[in-house]
Tab-separated table of C-alpha atoms in Angstrom:
chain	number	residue	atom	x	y	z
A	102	UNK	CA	-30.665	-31.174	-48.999
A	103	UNK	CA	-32.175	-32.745	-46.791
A	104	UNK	CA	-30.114	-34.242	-43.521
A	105	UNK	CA	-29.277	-37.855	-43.173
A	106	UNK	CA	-31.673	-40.180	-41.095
A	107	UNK	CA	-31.491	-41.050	-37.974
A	108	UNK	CA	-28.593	-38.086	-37.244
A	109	UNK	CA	-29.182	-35.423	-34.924
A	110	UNK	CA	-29.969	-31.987	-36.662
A	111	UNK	CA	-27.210	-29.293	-37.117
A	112	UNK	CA	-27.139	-26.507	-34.644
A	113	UNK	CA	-28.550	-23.396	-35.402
A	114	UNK	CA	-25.719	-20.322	-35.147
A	115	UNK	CA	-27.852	-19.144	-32.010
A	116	UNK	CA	-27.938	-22.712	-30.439
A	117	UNK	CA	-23.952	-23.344	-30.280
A	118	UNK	CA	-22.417	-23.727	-27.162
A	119	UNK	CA	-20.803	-20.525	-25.535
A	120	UNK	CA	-18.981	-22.174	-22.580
A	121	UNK	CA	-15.144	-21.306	-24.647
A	122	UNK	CA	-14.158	-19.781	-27.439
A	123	UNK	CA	-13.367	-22.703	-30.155
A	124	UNK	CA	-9.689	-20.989	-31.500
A	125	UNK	CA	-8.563	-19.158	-27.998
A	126	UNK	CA	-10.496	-22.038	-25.428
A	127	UNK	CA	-11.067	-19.162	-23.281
A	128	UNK	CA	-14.283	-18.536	-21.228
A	129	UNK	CA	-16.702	-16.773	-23.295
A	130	UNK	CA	-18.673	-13.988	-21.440
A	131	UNK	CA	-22.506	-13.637	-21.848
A	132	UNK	CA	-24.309	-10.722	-23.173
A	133	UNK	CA	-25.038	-9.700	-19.415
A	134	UNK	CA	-21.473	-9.889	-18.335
A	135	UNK	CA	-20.407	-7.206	-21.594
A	136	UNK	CA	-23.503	-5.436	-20.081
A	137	UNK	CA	-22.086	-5.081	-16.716
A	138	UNK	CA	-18.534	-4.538	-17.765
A	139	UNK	CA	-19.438	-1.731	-20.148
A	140	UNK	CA	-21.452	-0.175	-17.226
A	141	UNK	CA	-18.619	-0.502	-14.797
A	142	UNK	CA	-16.351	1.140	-17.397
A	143	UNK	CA	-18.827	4.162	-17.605
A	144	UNK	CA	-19.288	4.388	-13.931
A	145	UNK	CA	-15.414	4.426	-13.441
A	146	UNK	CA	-14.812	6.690	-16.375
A	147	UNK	CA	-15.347	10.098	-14.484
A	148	UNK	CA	-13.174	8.939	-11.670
A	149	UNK	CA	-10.144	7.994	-14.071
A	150	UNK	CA	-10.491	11.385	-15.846
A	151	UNK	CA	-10.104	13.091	-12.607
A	152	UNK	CA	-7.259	10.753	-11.882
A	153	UNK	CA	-5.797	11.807	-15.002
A	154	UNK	CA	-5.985	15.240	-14.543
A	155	UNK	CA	-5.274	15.459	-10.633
A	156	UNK	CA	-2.464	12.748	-10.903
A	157	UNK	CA	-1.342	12.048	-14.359
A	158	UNK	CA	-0.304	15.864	-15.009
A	159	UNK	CA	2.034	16.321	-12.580
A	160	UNK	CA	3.806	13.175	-13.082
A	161	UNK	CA	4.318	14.198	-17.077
A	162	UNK	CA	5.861	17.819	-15.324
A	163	UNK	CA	8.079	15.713	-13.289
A	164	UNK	CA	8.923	13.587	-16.296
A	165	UNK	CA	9.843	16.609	-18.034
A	166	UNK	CA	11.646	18.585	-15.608
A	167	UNK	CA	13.715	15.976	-14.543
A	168	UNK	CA	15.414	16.346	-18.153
A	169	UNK	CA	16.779	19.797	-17.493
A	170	UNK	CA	19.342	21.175	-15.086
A	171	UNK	CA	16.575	23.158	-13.042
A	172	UNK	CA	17.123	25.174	-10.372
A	173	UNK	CA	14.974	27.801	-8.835
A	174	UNK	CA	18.218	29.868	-7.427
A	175	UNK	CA	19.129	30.734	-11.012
A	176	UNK	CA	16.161	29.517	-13.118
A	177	UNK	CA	17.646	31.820	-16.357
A	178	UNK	CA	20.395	28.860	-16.698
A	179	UNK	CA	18.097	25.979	-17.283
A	180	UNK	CA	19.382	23.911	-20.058
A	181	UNK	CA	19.047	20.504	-21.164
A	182	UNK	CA	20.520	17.691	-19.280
A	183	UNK	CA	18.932	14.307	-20.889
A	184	UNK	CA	19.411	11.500	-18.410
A	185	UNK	CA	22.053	13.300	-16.435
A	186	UNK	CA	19.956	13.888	-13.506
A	187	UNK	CA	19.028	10.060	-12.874
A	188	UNK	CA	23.033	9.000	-13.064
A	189	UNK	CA	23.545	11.428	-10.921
A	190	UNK	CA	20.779	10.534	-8.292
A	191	UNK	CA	21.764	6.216	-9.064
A	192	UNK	CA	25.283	6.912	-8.377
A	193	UNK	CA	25.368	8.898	-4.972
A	194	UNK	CA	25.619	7.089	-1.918
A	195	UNK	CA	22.877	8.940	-0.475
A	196	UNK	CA	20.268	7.810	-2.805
A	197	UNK	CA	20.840	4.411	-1.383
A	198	UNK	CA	20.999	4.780	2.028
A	199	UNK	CA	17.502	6.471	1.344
A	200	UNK	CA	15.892	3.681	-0.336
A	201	UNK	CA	17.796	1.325	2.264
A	202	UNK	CA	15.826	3.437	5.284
A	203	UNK	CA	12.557	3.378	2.847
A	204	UNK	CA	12.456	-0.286	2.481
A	205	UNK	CA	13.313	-1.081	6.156
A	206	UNK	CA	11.023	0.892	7.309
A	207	UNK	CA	8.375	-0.769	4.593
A	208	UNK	CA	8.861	-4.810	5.471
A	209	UNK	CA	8.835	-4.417	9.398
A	210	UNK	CA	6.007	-1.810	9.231
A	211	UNK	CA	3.955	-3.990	7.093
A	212	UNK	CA	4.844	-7.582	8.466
A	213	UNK	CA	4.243	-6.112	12.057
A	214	UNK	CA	0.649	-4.500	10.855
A	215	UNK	CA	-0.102	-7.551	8.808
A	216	UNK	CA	0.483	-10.107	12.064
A	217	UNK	CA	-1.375	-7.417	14.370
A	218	UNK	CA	-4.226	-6.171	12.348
A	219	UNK	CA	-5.627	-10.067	11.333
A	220	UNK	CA	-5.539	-10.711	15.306
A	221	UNK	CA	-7.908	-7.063	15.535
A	222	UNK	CA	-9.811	-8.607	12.500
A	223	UNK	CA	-10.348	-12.186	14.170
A	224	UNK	CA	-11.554	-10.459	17.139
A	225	UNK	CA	-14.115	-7.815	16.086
A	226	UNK	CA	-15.196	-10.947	14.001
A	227	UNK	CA	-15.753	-13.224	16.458
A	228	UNK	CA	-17.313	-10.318	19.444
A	229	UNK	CA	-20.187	-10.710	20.758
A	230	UNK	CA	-23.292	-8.858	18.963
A	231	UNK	CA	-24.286	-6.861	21.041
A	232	UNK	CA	-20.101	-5.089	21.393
A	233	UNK	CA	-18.996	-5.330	17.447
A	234	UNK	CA	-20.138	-1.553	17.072
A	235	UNK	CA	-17.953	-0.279	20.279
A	236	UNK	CA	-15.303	-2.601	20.128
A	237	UNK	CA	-15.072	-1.337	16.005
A	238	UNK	CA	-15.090	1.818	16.537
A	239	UNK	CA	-12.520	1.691	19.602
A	240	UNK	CA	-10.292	-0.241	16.861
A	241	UNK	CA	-10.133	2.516	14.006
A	242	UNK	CA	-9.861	5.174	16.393
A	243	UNK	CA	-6.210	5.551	15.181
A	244	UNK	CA	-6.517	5.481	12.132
A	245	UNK	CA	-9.024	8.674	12.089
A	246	UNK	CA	-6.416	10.389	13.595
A	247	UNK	CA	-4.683	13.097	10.944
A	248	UNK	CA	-1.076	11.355	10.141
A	249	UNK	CA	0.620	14.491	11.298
A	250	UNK	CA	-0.905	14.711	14.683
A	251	UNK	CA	-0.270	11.469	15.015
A	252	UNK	CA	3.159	12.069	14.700
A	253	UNK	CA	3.612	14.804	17.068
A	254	UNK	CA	2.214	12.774	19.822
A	255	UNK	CA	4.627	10.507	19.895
A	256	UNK	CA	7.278	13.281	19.039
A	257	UNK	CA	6.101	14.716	22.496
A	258	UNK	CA	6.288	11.137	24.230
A	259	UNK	CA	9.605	10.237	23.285
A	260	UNK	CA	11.206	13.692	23.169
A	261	UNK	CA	14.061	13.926	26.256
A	262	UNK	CA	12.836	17.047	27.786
A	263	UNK	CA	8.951	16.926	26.977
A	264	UNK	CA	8.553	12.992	26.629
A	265	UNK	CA	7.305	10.720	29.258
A	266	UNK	CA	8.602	7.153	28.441
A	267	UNK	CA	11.720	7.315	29.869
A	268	UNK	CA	10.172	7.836	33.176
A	269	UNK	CA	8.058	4.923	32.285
A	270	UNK	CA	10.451	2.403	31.523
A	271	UNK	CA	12.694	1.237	34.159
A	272	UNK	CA	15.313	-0.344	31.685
A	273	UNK	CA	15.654	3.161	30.003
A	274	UNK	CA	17.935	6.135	31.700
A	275	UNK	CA	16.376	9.247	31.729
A	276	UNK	CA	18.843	10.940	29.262
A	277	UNK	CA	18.158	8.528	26.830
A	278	UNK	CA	17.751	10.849	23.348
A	279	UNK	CA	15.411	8.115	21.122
A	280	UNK	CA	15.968	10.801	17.919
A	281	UNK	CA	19.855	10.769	18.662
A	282	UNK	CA	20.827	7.601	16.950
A	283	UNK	CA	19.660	5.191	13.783
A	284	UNK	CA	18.230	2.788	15.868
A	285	UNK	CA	16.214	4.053	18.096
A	286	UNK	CA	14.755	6.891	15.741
A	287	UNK	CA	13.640	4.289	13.295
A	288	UNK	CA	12.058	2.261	16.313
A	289	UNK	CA	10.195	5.075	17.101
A	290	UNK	CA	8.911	6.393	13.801
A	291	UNK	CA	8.284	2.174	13.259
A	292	UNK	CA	5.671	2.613	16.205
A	293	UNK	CA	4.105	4.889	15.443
A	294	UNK	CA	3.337	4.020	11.971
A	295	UNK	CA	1.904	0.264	13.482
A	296	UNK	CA	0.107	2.644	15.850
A	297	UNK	CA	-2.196	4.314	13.364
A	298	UNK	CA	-2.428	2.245	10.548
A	299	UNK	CA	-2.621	-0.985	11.858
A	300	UNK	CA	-6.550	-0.132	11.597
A	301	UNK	CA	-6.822	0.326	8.028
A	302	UNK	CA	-5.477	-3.505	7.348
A	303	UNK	CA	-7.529	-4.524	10.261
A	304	UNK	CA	-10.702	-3.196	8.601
A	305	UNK	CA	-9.811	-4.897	4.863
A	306	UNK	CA	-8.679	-8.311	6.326
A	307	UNK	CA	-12.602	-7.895	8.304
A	308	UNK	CA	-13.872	-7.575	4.965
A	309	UNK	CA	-12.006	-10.695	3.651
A	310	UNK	CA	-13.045	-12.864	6.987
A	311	UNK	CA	-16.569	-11.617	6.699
A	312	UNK	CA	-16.895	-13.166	2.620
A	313	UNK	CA	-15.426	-16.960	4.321
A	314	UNK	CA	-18.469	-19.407	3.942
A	315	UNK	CA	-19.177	-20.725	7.442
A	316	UNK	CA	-19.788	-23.742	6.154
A	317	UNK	CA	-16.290	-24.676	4.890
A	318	UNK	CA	-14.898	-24.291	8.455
A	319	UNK	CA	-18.003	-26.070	10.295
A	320	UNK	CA	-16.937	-29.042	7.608
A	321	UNK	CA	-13.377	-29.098	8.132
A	322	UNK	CA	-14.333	-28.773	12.013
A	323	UNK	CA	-16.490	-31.917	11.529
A	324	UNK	CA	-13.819	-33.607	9.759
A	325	UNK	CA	-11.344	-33.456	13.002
A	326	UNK	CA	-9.370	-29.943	12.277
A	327	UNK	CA	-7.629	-28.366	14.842
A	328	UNK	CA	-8.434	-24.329	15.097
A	329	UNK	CA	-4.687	-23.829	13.339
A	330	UNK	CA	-5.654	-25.847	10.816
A	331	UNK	CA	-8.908	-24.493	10.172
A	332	UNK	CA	-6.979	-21.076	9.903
A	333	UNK	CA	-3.842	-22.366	7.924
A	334	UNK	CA	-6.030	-24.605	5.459
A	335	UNK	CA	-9.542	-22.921	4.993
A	336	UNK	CA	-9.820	-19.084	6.332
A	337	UNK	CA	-6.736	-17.887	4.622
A	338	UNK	CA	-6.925	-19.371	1.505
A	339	UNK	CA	-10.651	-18.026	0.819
A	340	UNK	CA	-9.909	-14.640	2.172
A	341	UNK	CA	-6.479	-14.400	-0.559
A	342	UNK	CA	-7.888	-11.154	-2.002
A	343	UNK	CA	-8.661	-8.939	0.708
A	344	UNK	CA	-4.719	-10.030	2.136
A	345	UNK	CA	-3.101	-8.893	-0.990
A	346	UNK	CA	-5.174	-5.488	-1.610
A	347	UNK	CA	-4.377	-4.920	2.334
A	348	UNK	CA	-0.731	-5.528	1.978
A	349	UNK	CA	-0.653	-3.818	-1.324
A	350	UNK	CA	-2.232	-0.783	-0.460
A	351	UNK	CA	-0.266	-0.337	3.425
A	352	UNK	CA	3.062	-1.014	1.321
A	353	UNK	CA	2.702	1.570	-1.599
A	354	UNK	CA	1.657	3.863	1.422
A	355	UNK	CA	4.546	2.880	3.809
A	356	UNK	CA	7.333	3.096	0.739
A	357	UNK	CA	6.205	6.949	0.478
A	358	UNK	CA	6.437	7.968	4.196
A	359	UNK	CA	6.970	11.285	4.988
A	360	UNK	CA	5.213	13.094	7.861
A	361	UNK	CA	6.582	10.735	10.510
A	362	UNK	CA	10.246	11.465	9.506
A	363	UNK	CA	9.623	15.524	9.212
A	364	UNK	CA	8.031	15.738	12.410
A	365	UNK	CA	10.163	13.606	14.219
A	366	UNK	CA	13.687	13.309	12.900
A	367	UNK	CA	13.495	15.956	9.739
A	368	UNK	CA	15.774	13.646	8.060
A	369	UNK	CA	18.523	13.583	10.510
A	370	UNK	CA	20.656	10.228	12.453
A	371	UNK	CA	20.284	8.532	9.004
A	372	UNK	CA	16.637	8.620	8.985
A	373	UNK	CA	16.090	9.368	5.762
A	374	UNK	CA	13.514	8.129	3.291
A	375	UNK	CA	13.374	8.471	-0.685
A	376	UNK	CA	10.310	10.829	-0.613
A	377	UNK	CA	11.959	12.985	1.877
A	378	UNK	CA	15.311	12.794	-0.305
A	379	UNK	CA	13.205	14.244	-3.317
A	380	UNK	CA	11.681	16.494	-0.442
A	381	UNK	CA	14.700	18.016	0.603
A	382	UNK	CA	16.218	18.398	-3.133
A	383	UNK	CA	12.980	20.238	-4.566
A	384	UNK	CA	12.331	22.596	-1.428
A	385	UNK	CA	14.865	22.990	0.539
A	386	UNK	CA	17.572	22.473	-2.528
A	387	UNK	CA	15.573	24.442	-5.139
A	388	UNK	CA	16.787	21.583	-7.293
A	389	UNK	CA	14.022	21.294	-9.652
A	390	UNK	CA	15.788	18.775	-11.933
A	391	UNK	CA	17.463	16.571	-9.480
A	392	UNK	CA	14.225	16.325	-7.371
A	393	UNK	CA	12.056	15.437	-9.924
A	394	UNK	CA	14.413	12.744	-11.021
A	395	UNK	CA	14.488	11.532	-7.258
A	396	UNK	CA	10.334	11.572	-7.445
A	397	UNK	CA	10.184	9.399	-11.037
A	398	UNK	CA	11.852	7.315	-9.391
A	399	UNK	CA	9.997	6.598	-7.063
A	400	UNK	CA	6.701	6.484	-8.694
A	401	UNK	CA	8.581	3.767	-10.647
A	402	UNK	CA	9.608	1.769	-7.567
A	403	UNK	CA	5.723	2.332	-6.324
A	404	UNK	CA	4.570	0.850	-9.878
A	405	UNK	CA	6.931	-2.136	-9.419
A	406	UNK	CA	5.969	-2.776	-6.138
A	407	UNK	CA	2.348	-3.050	-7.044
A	408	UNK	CA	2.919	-4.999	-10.205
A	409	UNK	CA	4.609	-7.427	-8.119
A	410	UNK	CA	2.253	-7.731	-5.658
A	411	UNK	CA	-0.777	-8.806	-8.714
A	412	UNK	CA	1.616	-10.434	-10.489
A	413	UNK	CA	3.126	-12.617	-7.402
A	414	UNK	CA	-0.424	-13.238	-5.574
A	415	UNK	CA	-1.833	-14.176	-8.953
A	416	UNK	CA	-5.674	-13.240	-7.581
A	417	UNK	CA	-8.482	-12.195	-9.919
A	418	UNK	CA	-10.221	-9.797	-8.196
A	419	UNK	CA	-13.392	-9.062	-10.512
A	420	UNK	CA	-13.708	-13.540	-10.180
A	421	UNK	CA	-13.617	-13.269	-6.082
A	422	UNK	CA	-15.407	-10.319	-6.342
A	423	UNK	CA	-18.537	-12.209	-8.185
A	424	UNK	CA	-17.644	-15.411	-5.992
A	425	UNK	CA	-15.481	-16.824	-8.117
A	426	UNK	CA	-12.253	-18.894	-7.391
């Protein structure tokens, strides 16, 4: 039949609008955005397999040995335990003070490195031209350092026969032992974490300041701003993303440290962290089933953590990523 006069002509299938879906109202995504996602998906699919393989299989051994009273000293009596080994880790003191150490270590590391490394990042932004390469690489110098070496240095700085600082700070006796006590072992093994990766969240928050349009701040500079509020209303609100992957990544690496507290302390004056604690139980125990509960664990508490961190900063990566809000 044909359509009524005067009344605008049905649209074809092809000619509908595609802004939102009519039942869900969300965003529909063009043929070229499938395109690109089904490219990215093949271009990340190699890297997840070797994920899988590299990191998924050893997690399903721990899984699995973690069910069985497991030890290497008499590895004939293995036998099934179910959930045993986890009440046993969750109800012993020393899992606790572990994961108390672990998490104090975690916030004052990262705060610290957080306050520090945007400073770093608003200076090599802000440098001259001509002294952005030297000034760069001077920055990251740190962090190319190998963890452990790291660690012996200042192992060798603070020890009380070998170390220096004590001569160098006139508030300090010379007999001071920093590895002795809590305190000053976790001050020590605090520094030199901020020490070399302070860097690394320099170099992402660079990459956040660098993606800031200019013009937003020469607008809001126009418009009377002071420099805090410049910072405070428009720099760290457009650079969101690159604060959350830097805080998420330094804090899933923080919550597993390790190398600081063997060199330094090997566990002793309280200093000990959860991956140490599942350390100590698997090699120096031989307790195959209480260890590997001790590391589910904490691949758990690392999966919270960074399920938080999306959850709480609530940032869409792929949209910022495309220069979306």
């Amino acid at each position: 039949m044909s359509s009524v006069a005067g009344a605008p002509p049905a649209l074809a299938k092809d000619d509908r609008p595609r802004g939102r879906s009519a039942r869900s109202g969300a965003p529909r995504r063009s043929d070229r955005a499938r395109q690109e996602a089904r490219l990215g998906m093949l271009l990340c699919a190699p890297a997840v397999l070797v994920l899988v393989a590299v990191v998924g299989y050893p997690i399903l051994q721990a899984v699995w040995d973690s069910l069985f009273d497991y030890r290497l000293t008499n590895p004939d009596a293995r036998a099934f335990a179910g959930l045993q080994n986890y009440l046993l880790v969750l109800t012993d003191t020393i899992w606790w003070q572990a994961l108390g150490v672990t998490v104090l270590i975690t916030v004052i590391t990262v705060a610290i490195e957080l306050v520090l490394g945007f400073g770093l990042a608003l200076v090599m932004n802000h440098a001259l031209t001509t002294l952005r390469p030297a000034l760069r690489t001077a920055i990251l110098i740190p962090y190319a350092i190998i963890t452990v070496v790291s660690a012996f240095a200042f192992l060798y700085m603070f020890d009380l026969t070998s170390g220096f600082v004590n001569s160098w700070l006139p508030f300090v006796a010379d007999s001071k032992d920093w590895f002795a006590t809590f305190g000053s072992a976790v001050s020590v093994i605090i520094l030199s974490e901020v020490w070399k990766t302070t860097p690394f969240i320099s170099l992402l928050l660079l990459s956040g300041l660098a993606q800031v349009p200019g013009e937003l701040a020469e607008a809001a500079k126009v418009d009377g701003a002071t420099a805090w509020q410049r910072l405070w209303r428009v720099t760290i609100p457009n650079m969101k993303a690159a604060i959350m992957v830097a805080l998420l990544f330094r804090t899933l690496d923080a919550f597993r440290i390790f190398d600081n507290i063997f060199i330094m302390t090997n566990g002793a004056a309280g200093t000990e962290s959860v991956a140490f604690l599942a350390y100590r139980q698997t090699i120096q125990r031989l307790e195959i089933g209480v260890g590997s509960a001790v590391s589910v664990l904490l691949t758990i508490l690392v999966a919270l953590i960074a399920l938080l961190f999306v959850k709480g900063f609530k940032v869409n990566l792929a949209a910022s990523t495309r220069g979306g809000r």
